[in-house]
Coordinates of C-alpha atoms in Angstrom, one line a residue:
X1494 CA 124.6 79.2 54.6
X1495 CA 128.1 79.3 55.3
X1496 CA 129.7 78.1 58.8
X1497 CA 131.5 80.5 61.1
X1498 CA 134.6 79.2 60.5
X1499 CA 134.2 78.6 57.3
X1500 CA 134.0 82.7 56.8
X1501 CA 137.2 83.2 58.7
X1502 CA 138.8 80.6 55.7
X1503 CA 137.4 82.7 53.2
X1504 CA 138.8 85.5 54.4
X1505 CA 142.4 84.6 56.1
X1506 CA 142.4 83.5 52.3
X1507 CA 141.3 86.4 50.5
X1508 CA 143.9 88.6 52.8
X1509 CA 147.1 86.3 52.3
X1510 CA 146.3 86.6 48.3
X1511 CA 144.9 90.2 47.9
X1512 CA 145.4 92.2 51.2
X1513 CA 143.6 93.3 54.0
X1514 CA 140.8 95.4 52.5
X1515 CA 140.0 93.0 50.0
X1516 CA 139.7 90.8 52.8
X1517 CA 137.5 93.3 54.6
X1518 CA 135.0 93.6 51.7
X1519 CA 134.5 90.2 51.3
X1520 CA 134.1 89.7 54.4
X1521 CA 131.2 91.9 54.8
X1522 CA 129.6 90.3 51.5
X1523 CA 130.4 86.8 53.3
X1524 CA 129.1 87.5 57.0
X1525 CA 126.0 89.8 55.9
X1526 CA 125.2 88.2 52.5
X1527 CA 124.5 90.2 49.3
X1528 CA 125.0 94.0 49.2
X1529 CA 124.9 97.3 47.1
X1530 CA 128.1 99.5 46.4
X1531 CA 126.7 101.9 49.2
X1532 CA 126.0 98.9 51.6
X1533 CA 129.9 97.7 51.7
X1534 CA 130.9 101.5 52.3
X1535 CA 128.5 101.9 54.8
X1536 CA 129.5 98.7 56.6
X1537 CA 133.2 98.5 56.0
X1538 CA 133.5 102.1 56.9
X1539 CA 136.0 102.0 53.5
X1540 CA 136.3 105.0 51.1
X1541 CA 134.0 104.9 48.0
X1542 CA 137.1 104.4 46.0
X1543 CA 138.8 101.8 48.2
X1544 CA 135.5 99.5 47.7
X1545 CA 135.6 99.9 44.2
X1546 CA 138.7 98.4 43.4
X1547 CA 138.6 95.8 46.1
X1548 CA 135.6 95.1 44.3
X1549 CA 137.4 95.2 40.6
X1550 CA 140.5 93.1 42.1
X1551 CA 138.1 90.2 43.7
X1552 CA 135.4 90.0 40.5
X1553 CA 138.5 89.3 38.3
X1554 CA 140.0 86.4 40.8
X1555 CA 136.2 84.9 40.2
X1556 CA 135.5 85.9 44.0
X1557 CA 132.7 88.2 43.5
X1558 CA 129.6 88.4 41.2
X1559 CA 127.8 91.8 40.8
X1560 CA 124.1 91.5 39.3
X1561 CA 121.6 94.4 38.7
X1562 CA 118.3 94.3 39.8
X1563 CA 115.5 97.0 39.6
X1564 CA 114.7 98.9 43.3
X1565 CA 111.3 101.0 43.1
X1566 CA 111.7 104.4 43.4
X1567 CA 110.6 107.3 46.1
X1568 CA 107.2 108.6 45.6
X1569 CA 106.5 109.9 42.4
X1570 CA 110.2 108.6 41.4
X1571 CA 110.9 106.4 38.3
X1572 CA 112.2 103.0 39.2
X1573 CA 116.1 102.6 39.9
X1574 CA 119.1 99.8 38.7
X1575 CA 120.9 99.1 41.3
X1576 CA 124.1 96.7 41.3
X1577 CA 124.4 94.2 43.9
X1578 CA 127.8 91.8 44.8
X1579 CA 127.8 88.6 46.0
X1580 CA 130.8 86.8 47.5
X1581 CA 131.6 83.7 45.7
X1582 CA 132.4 81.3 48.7
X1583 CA 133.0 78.4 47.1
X1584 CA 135.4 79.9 44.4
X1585 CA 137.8 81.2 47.3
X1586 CA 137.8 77.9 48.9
X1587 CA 139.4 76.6 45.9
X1588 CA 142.3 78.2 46.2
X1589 CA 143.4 75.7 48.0
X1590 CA 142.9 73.4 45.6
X1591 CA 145.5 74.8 42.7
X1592 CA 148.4 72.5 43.3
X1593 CA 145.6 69.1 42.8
X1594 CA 143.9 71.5 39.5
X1595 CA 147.3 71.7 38.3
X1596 CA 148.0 68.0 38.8
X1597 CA 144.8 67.0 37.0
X1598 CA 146.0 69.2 34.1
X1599 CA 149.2 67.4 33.8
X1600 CA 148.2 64.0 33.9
X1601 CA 144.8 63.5 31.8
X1602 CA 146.7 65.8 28.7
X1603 CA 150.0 64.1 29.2
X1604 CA 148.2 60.7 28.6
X1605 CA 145.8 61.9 26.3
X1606 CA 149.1 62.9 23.8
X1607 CA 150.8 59.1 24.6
X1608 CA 154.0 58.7 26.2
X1609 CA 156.2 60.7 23.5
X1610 CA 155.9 64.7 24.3
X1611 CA 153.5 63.7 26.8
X1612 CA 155.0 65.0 29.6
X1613 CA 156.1 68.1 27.7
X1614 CA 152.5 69.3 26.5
X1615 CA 151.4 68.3 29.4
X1616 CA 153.6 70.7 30.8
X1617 CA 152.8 73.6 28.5
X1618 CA 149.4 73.4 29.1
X1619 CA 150.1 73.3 32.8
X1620 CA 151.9 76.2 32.4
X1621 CA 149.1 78.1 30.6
X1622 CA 146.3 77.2 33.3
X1623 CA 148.8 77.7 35.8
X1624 CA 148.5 82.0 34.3
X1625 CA 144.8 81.6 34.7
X1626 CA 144.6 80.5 37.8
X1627 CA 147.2 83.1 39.0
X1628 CA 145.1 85.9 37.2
X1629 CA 141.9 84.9 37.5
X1630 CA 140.6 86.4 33.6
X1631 CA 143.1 86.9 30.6
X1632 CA 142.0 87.0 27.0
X1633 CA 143.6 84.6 24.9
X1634 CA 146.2 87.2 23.4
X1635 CA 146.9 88.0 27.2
X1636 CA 147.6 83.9 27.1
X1637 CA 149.4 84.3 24.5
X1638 CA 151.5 86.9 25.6
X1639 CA 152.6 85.4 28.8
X1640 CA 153.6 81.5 27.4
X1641 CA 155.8 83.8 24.8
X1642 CA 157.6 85.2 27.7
X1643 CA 157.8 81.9 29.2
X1644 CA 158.8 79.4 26.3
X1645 CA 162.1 79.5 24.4
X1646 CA 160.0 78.3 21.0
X1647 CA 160.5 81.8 19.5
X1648 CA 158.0 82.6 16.2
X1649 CA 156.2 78.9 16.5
X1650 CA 155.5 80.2 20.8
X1651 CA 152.4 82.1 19.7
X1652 CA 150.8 79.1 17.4
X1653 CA 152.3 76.6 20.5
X1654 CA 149.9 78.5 22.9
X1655 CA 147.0 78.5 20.9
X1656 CA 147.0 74.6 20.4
X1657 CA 147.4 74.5 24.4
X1658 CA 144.9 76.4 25.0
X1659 CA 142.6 74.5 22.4
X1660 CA 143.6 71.2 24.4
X1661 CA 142.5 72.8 27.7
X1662 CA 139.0 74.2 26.3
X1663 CA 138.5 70.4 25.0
X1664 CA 139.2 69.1 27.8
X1665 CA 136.8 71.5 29.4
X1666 CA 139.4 72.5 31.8
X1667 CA 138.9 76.6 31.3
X1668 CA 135.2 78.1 29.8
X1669 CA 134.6 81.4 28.9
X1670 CA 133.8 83.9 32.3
X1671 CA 130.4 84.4 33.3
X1672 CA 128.7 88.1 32.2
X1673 CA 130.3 91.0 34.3
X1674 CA 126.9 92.4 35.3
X1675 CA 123.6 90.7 34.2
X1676 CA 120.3 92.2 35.0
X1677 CA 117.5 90.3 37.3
X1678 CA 114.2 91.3 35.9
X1679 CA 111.5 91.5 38.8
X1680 CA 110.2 88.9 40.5
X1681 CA 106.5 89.9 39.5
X1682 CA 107.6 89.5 35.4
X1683 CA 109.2 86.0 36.7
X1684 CA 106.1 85.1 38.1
X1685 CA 104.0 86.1 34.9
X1686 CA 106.5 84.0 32.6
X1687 CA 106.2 81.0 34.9
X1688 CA 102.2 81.2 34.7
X1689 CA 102.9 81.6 31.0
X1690 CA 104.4 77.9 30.5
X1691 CA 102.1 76.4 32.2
X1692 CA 101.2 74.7 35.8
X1693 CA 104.7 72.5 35.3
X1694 CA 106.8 74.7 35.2
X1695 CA 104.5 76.8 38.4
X1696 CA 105.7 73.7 40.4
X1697 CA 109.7 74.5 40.1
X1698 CA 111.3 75.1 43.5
X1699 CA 111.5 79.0 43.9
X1700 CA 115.1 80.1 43.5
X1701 CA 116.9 82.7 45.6
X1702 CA 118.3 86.1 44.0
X1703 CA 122.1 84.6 43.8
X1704 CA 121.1 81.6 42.1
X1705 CA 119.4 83.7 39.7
X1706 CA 122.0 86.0 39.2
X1707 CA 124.3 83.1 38.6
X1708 CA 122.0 81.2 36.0
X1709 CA 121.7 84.5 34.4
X1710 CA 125.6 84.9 34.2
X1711 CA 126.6 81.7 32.6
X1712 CA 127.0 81.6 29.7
X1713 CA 125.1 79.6 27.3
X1714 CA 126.4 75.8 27.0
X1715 CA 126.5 76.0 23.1
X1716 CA 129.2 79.7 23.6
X1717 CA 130.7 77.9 27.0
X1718 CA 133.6 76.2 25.5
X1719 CA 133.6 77.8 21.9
X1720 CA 137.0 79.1 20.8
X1721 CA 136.4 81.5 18.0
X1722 CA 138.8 80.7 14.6
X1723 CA 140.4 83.6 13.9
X1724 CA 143.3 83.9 10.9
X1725 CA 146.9 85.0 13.2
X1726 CA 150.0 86.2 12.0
X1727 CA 152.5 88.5 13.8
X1728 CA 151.0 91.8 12.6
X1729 CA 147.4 91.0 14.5
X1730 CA 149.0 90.2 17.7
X1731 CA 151.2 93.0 17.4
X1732 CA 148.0 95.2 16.6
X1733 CA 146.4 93.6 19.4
X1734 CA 149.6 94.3 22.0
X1735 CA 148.6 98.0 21.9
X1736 CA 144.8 97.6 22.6
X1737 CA 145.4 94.9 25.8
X1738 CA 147.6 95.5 28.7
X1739 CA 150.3 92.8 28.8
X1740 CA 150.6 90.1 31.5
X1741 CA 154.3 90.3 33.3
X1742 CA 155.2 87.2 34.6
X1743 CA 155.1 87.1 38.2
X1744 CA 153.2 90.1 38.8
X1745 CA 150.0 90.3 39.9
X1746 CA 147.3 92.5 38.0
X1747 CA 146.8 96.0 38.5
X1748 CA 143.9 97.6 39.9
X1749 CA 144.0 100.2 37.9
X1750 CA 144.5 98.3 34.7
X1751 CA 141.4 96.7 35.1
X1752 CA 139.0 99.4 34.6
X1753 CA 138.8 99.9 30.7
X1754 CA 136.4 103.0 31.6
X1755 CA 134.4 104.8 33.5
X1756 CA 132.0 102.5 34.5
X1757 CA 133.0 100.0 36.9
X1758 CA 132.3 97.1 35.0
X1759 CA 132.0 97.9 31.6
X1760 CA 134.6 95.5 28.9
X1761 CA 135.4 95.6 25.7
X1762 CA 132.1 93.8 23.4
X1763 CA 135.0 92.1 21.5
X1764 CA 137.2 90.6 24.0
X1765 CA 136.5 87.5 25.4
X1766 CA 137.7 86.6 28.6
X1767 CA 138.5 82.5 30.1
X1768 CA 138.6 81.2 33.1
X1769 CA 139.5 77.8 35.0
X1770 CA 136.6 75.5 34.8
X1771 CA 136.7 74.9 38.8
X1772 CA 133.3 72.8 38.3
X1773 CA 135.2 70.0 35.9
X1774 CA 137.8 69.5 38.3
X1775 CA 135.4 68.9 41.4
X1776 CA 133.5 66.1 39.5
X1777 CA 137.0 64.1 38.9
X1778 CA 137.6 64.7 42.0
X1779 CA 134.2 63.5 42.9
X1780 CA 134.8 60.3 40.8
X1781 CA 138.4 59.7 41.8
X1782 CA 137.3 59.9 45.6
X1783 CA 134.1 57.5 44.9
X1784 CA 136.3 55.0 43.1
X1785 CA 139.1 54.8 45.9
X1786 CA 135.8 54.4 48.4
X1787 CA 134.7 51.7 46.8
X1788 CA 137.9 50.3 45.9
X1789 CA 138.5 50.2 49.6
X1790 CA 135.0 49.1 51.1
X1791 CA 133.9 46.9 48.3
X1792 CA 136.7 44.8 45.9
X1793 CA 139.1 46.2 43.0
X1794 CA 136.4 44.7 40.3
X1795 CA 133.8 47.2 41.7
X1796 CA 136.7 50.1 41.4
X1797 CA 137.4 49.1 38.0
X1798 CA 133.8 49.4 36.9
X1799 CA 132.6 52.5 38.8
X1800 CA 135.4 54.3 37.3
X1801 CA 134.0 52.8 33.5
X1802 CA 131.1 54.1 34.0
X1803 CA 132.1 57.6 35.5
X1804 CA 134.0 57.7 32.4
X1805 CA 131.2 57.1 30.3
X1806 CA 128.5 59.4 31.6
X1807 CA 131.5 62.5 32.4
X1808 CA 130.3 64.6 29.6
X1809 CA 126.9 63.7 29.9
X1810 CA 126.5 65.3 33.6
X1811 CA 124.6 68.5 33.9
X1812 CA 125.8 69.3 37.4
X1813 CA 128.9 68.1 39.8
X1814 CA 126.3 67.1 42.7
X1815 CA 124.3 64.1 41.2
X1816 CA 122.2 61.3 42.8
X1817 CA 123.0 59.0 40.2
X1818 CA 125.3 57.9 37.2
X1819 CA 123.9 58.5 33.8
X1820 CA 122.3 54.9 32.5
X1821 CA 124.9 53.3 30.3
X1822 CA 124.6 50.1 28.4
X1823 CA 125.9 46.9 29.5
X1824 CA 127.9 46.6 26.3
X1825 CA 129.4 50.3 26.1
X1826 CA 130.3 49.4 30.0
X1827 CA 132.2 46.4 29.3
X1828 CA 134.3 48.2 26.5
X1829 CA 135.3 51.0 28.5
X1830 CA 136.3 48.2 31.0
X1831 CA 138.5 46.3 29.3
X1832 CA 140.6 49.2 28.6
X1833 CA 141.4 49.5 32.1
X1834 CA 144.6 48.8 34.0
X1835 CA 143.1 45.4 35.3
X1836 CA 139.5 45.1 33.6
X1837 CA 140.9 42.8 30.6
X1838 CA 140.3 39.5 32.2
X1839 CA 136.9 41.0 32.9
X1840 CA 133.9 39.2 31.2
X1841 CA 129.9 40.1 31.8
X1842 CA 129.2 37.7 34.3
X1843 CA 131.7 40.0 36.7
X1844 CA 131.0 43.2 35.5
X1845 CA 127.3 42.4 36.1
X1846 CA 128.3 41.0 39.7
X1847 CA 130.3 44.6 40.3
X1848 CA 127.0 46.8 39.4
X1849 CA 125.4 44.8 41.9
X1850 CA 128.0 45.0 44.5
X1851 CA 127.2 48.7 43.3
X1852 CA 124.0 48.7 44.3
X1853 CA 122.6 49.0 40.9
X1854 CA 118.9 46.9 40.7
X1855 CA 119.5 44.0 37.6
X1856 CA 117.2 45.4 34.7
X1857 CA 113.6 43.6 33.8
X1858 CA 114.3 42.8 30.7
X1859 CA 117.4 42.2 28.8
X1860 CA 116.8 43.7 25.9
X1861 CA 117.3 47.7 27.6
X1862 CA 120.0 46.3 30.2
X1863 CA 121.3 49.7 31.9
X1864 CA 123.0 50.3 34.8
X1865 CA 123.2 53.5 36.7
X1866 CA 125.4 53.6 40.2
X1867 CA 123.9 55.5 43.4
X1868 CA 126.3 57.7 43.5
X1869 CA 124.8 59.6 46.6
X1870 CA 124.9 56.8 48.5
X1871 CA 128.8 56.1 47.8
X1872 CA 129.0 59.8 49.0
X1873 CA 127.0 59.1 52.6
X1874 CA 129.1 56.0 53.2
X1875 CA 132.3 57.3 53.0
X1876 CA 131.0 60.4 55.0
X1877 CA 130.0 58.2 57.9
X1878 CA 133.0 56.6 57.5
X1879 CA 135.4 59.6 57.9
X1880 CA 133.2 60.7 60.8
X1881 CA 133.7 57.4 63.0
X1882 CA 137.2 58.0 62.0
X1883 CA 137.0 61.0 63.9
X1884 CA 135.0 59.4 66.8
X1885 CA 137.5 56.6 67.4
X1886 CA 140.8 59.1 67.5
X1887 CA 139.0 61.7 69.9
X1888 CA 136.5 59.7 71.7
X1889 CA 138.0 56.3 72.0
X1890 CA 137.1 52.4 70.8
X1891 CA 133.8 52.3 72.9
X1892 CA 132.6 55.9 71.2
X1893 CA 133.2 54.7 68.1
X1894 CA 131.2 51.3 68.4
X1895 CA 128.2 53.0 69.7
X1896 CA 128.4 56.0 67.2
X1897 CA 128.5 53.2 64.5
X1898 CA 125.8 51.4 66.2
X1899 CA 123.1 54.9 66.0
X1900 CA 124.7 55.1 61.7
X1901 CA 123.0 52.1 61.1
X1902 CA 119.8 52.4 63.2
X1903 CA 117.0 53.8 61.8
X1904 CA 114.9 54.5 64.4
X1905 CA 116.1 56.5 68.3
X1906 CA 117.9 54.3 70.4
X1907 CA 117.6 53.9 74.4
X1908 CA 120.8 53.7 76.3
X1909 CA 120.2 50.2 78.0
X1910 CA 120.1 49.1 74.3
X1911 CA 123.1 51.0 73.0
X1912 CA 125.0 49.3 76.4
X1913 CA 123.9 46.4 75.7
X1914 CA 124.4 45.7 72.0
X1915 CA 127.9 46.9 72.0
X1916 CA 129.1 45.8 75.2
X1917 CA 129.6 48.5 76.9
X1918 CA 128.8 49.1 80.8
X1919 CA 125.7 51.4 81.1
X1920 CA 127.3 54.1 83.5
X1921 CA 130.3 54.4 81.0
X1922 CA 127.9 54.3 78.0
X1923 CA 125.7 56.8 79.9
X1924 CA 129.1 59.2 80.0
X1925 CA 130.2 59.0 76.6
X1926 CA 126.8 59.4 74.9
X1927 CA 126.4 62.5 76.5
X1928 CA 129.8 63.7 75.9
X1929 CA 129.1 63.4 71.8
X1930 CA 125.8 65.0 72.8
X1931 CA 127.4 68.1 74.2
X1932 CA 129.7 68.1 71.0
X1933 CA 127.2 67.9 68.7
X1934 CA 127.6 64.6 67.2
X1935 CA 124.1 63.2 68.6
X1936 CA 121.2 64.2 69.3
X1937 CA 119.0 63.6 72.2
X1938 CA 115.1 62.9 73.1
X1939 CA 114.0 62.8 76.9
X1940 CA 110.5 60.8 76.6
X1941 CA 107.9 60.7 80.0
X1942 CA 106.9 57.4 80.5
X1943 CA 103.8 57.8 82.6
X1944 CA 101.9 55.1 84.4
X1945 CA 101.6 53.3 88.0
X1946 CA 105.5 54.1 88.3
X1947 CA 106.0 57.6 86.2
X1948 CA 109.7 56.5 84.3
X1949 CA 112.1 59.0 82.2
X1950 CA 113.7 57.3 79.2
X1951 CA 116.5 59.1 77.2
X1952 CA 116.3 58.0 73.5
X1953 CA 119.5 58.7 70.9
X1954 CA 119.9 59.1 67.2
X1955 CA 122.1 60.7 64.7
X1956 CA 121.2 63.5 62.8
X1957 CA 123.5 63.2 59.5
X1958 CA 122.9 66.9 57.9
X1959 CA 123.2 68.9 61.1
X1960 CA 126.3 66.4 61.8
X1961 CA 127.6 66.7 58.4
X1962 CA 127.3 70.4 58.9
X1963 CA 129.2 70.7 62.3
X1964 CA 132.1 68.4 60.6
X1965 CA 132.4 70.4 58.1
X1966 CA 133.1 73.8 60.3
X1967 CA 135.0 71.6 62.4
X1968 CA 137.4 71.2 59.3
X1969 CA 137.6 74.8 58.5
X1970 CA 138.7 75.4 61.9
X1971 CA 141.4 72.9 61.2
X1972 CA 142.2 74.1 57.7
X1973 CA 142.8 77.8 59.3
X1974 CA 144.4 76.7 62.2
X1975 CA 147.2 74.7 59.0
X1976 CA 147.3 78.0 56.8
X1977 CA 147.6 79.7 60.4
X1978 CA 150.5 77.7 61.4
X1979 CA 152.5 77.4 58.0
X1980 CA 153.1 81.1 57.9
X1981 CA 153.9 81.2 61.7
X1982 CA 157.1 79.1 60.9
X1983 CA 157.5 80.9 57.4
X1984 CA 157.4 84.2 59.5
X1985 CA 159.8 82.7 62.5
X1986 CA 162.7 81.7 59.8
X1987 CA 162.2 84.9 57.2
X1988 CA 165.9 85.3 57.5
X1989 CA 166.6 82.1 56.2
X1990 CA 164.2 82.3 53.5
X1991 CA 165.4 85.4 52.1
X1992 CA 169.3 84.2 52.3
X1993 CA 170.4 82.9 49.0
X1994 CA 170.5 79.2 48.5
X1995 CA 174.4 78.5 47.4
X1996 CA 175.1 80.0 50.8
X1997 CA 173.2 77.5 52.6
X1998 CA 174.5 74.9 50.5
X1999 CA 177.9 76.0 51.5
X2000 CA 177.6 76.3 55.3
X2001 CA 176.4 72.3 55.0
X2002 CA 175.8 70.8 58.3
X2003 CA 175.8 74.8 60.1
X2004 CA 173.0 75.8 62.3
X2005 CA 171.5 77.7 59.3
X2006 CA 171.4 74.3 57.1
X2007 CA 169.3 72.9 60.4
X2008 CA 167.2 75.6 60.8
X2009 CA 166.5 75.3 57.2
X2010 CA 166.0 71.8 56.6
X2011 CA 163.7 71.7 59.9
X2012 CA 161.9 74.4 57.8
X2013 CA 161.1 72.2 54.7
X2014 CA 160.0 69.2 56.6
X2015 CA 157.6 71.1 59.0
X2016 CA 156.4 72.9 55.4
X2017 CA 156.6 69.6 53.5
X2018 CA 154.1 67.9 56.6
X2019 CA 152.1 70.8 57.7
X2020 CA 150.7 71.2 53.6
X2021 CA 150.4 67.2 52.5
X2022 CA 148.0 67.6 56.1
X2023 CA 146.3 70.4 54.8
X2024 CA 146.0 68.3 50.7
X2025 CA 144.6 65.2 53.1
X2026 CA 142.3 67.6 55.1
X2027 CA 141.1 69.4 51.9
X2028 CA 139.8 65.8 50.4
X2029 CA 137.4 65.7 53.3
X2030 CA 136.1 69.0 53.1
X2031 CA 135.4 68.4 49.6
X2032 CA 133.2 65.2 50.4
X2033 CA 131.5 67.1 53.0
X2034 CA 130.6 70.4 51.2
X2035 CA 131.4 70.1 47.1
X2036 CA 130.5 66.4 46.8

């Protein structure tokens, strides 16, 4: 379920990349979940046509996923397939991600290539996922195509972009797109197959239609990062130039060049379209925002061997939200250690010491010594951390000890014992517990103590995933209210954006240099807030 402001994100997004009525489609997919063609019309009060290519523009930016199921018929009618959308909320809220995607790019393939050409490749390939991301889906002669218009490397450009492209694939950094429109069988034949395997498999948590429709798009791990190897030459690609529409840099794609046919969805069998791999980049980010956690709250030695064993267990993950860190030997732990910026001088005895700082349980027997890190629990301490962060800058020193207090407890509190434990007078304690009640940071119990004297107690506890969940739309709201505000000033100094730069340069110290540098460092503070704001919506919702 997505938060209120967490829609008006979405689609404040969606209009400042693709317009207003691809905004108003998604928004009616977003606010009243998943929906036919004749739904969104119906709804949006949009032409037929006007849906249609919204719908075109935001499946192609990775925004929207159309399944079809099977809808019984009238009386005496034959069954019908009808195509349903879904809005893809998480993939829109990456877009603000793209500068950190693009950062990730250029540092792990410049240091995977050394320190000569590093920073060039890394570059190049930057470059090339740079076109994805601004495109959403291009074949690999449309990537081709664009790095040639790009690159000065003239006949050599086209082999250049394919060894790129081959380093981000590797790197799992882009996977092929998920099937345009796969069909959902019904529930009933489901049900039947399920039986079929047994009672195990009758025990798996029943899945909702999207996550179906997902699971059936994917496509299979063994075809996800599979580049075909195909014999180029000039004449192929130039062949090929007349059957693809070419990508013009710094255009976005047409509407109308997206649909090959009739049919709204239908693609050429033989061309294979790539995306950006959005679910790679959220488990570094994961890892790199676990390590600096505990790099922080426990010691650099624990840092240094979280991150080994991240390392280690990367390509072994199935999904970006795990519990725990794949089990890895104490031996293949301390070799990925020791390659580390300060895990040289590291022996067993410390690295053992670090897993325990961890959390990690010492094995039985030392014949099978593994280690796996609670991951979760990294996650749900740096959580609780960010949120008494919040509590101490809006609610003051006293708020903060007593919401720290109810983290830790496990059981409800009274209010003579939150008073008296953090030292804080009961009438004032009384005041600010009920203020983070009102807010929504606690919750409340009124309990009836009924005897001689009949008594009222009021108990106090923190409930952490309604709380997480009102943080979270707390930093929508403040993400919108950034976007909201950077193209306020963009808007209030247009002239001065759209004046050349030599002229500012000349007029140096002028009231149009002022405006202008003012400009950049409102921009400069207004975006590094909204990077920083963006790391804790990611631990809150994609961690």
């Amino acid at each position: 379920m997505v938060s209120p402001h967490g829609i008006k994100l979405a689609v404040y997004l969606i209009s400042s990349y693709f317009g207003d009525l691809n905004a108003k489609v998604c928004e009616c997919l977003l606010q009243r979940g998943t929906q036919s063609l004749a739904q969104i019309v119906r709804f949006t009060e949009l032409s037929r046509e006007n849906v249609r290519n919204c719908l075109l523009v935001l499946i192609h930016h990775n925004c929207v996923q159309a399944f079809a199921v099977q809808q019984e018929g009238a009386f005496g009618e034959a069954p019908k397939v009808i195509t349903n959308y879904m809005a893809l909320f998480d993939n829109i809220i990456h877009k603000l991600r793209f500068p950190k995607f693009l950062e990730i790019v250029s540092e792990v393939l410049g240091e995977k290539v050394g320190k000569e050409g590093g920073k060039e490749i890394g570059k190049e390939c930057e470059e090339i996922f740079e076109g994805l991301l601004q495109h959403g889906r291009l074949s690999l002669n449309q990537i081709i195509d664009r790095f040639k218009q790009t690159s000065n490397q003239g006949d050599s450009s086209a082999e250049a972009a394919r060894d790129n492209f081959n380093k981000l694939v590797n790197a799992r950094f882009v996977e092929r797109c998920p099937a345009p429109e796969p069909f959902l069988g019904p529930p009933a034949e489901d049900e039947t197959a399920a039986k079929k395997q047994g009672a195990k498999s009758a025990k798996i948590v029943k899945q909702t239609i999207e996550q179906r429709a997902l699971a059936a798009a994917a496509p299979m791990e063994s075809m996800r990062f599979l580049v075909e190897t195909v014999t180029w030459n000039e004449a192929s690609v130039e062949t090929t130039d007349k059957k693809n529409t070419v990508v013009t840099l710094g255009t976005k794609r047409k509407q109308d060049n997206l649909e090959s046919n009739t049919e709204l969805l239908a693609t050429d069998e033989n061309k294979v379209l790539w995306r950006a791999n959005f679910e790679e980049f959220i488990r570094r980010l994961r890892h790199k925002a676990c390590v600096a956690n505990v790099k922080v709250r426990v010691n650099n030695d624990a840092a240094i061997v979280l991150a080994a064993t991240l390392e280690l267990s990367r390509h072994s993950e199935t999904k970006v939200r795990i519990d725990n860190s794949v089990p890895q030997s104490i031996n293949a732990i301390y070799d990925e250690v020791i390659k580390r910026d300060g895990g040289l001088g590291m022996d067993l005895e410390r690295i053992r010491a670090s897993l325990v700082e961890l959390g990690c349980e010492t094995p039985l027997m030392a014949i099978d010594e593994t280690y796996s890190v609670d991951l979760k629990n990294i996650i749900e301490q740096a959580r609780i951390e960010e949120v008494e962060c919040i509590v101490l800058k809006r609610y003051g020193r006293e708020a903060y000890r007593m919401f720290r207090l109810l983290s830790k407890a496990d059981r409800l509190l009274e209010t003579d014992k939150i008073s008296d434990t953090t030292f804080v007078e009961k009438k004032d304690a009384a005041k600010i517990l009920f203020k983070l009640w009102k807010d929504d940071y606690l919750e409340m119990k009124k309990v009836i103590a009924r005897g001689a004297r009949q008594s009222e107690f009021i108990l106090w506890k923190i409930n952490k995933q309604s709380l997480w969940e009102h943080v979270l739309d707390e930093m929508y709201h403040a993400a919108l209210n950034l976007r909201l505000r950077i193209t306020h000033e963009q808007e209030q100094e247009k002239e001065i954006l759209q004046m050349p730069r030599e002229k500012l340069v000349k007029e140096l110290h002028s009231e149009l240099h002022n405006r202008y540098n003012r400009l950049r460092k409102v921009r400069i503070t207004l975006e590094s807030s909204l990077m920083n704001l963006d790391d804790a919506l990611m631990l809150f919702h994609d961690f």
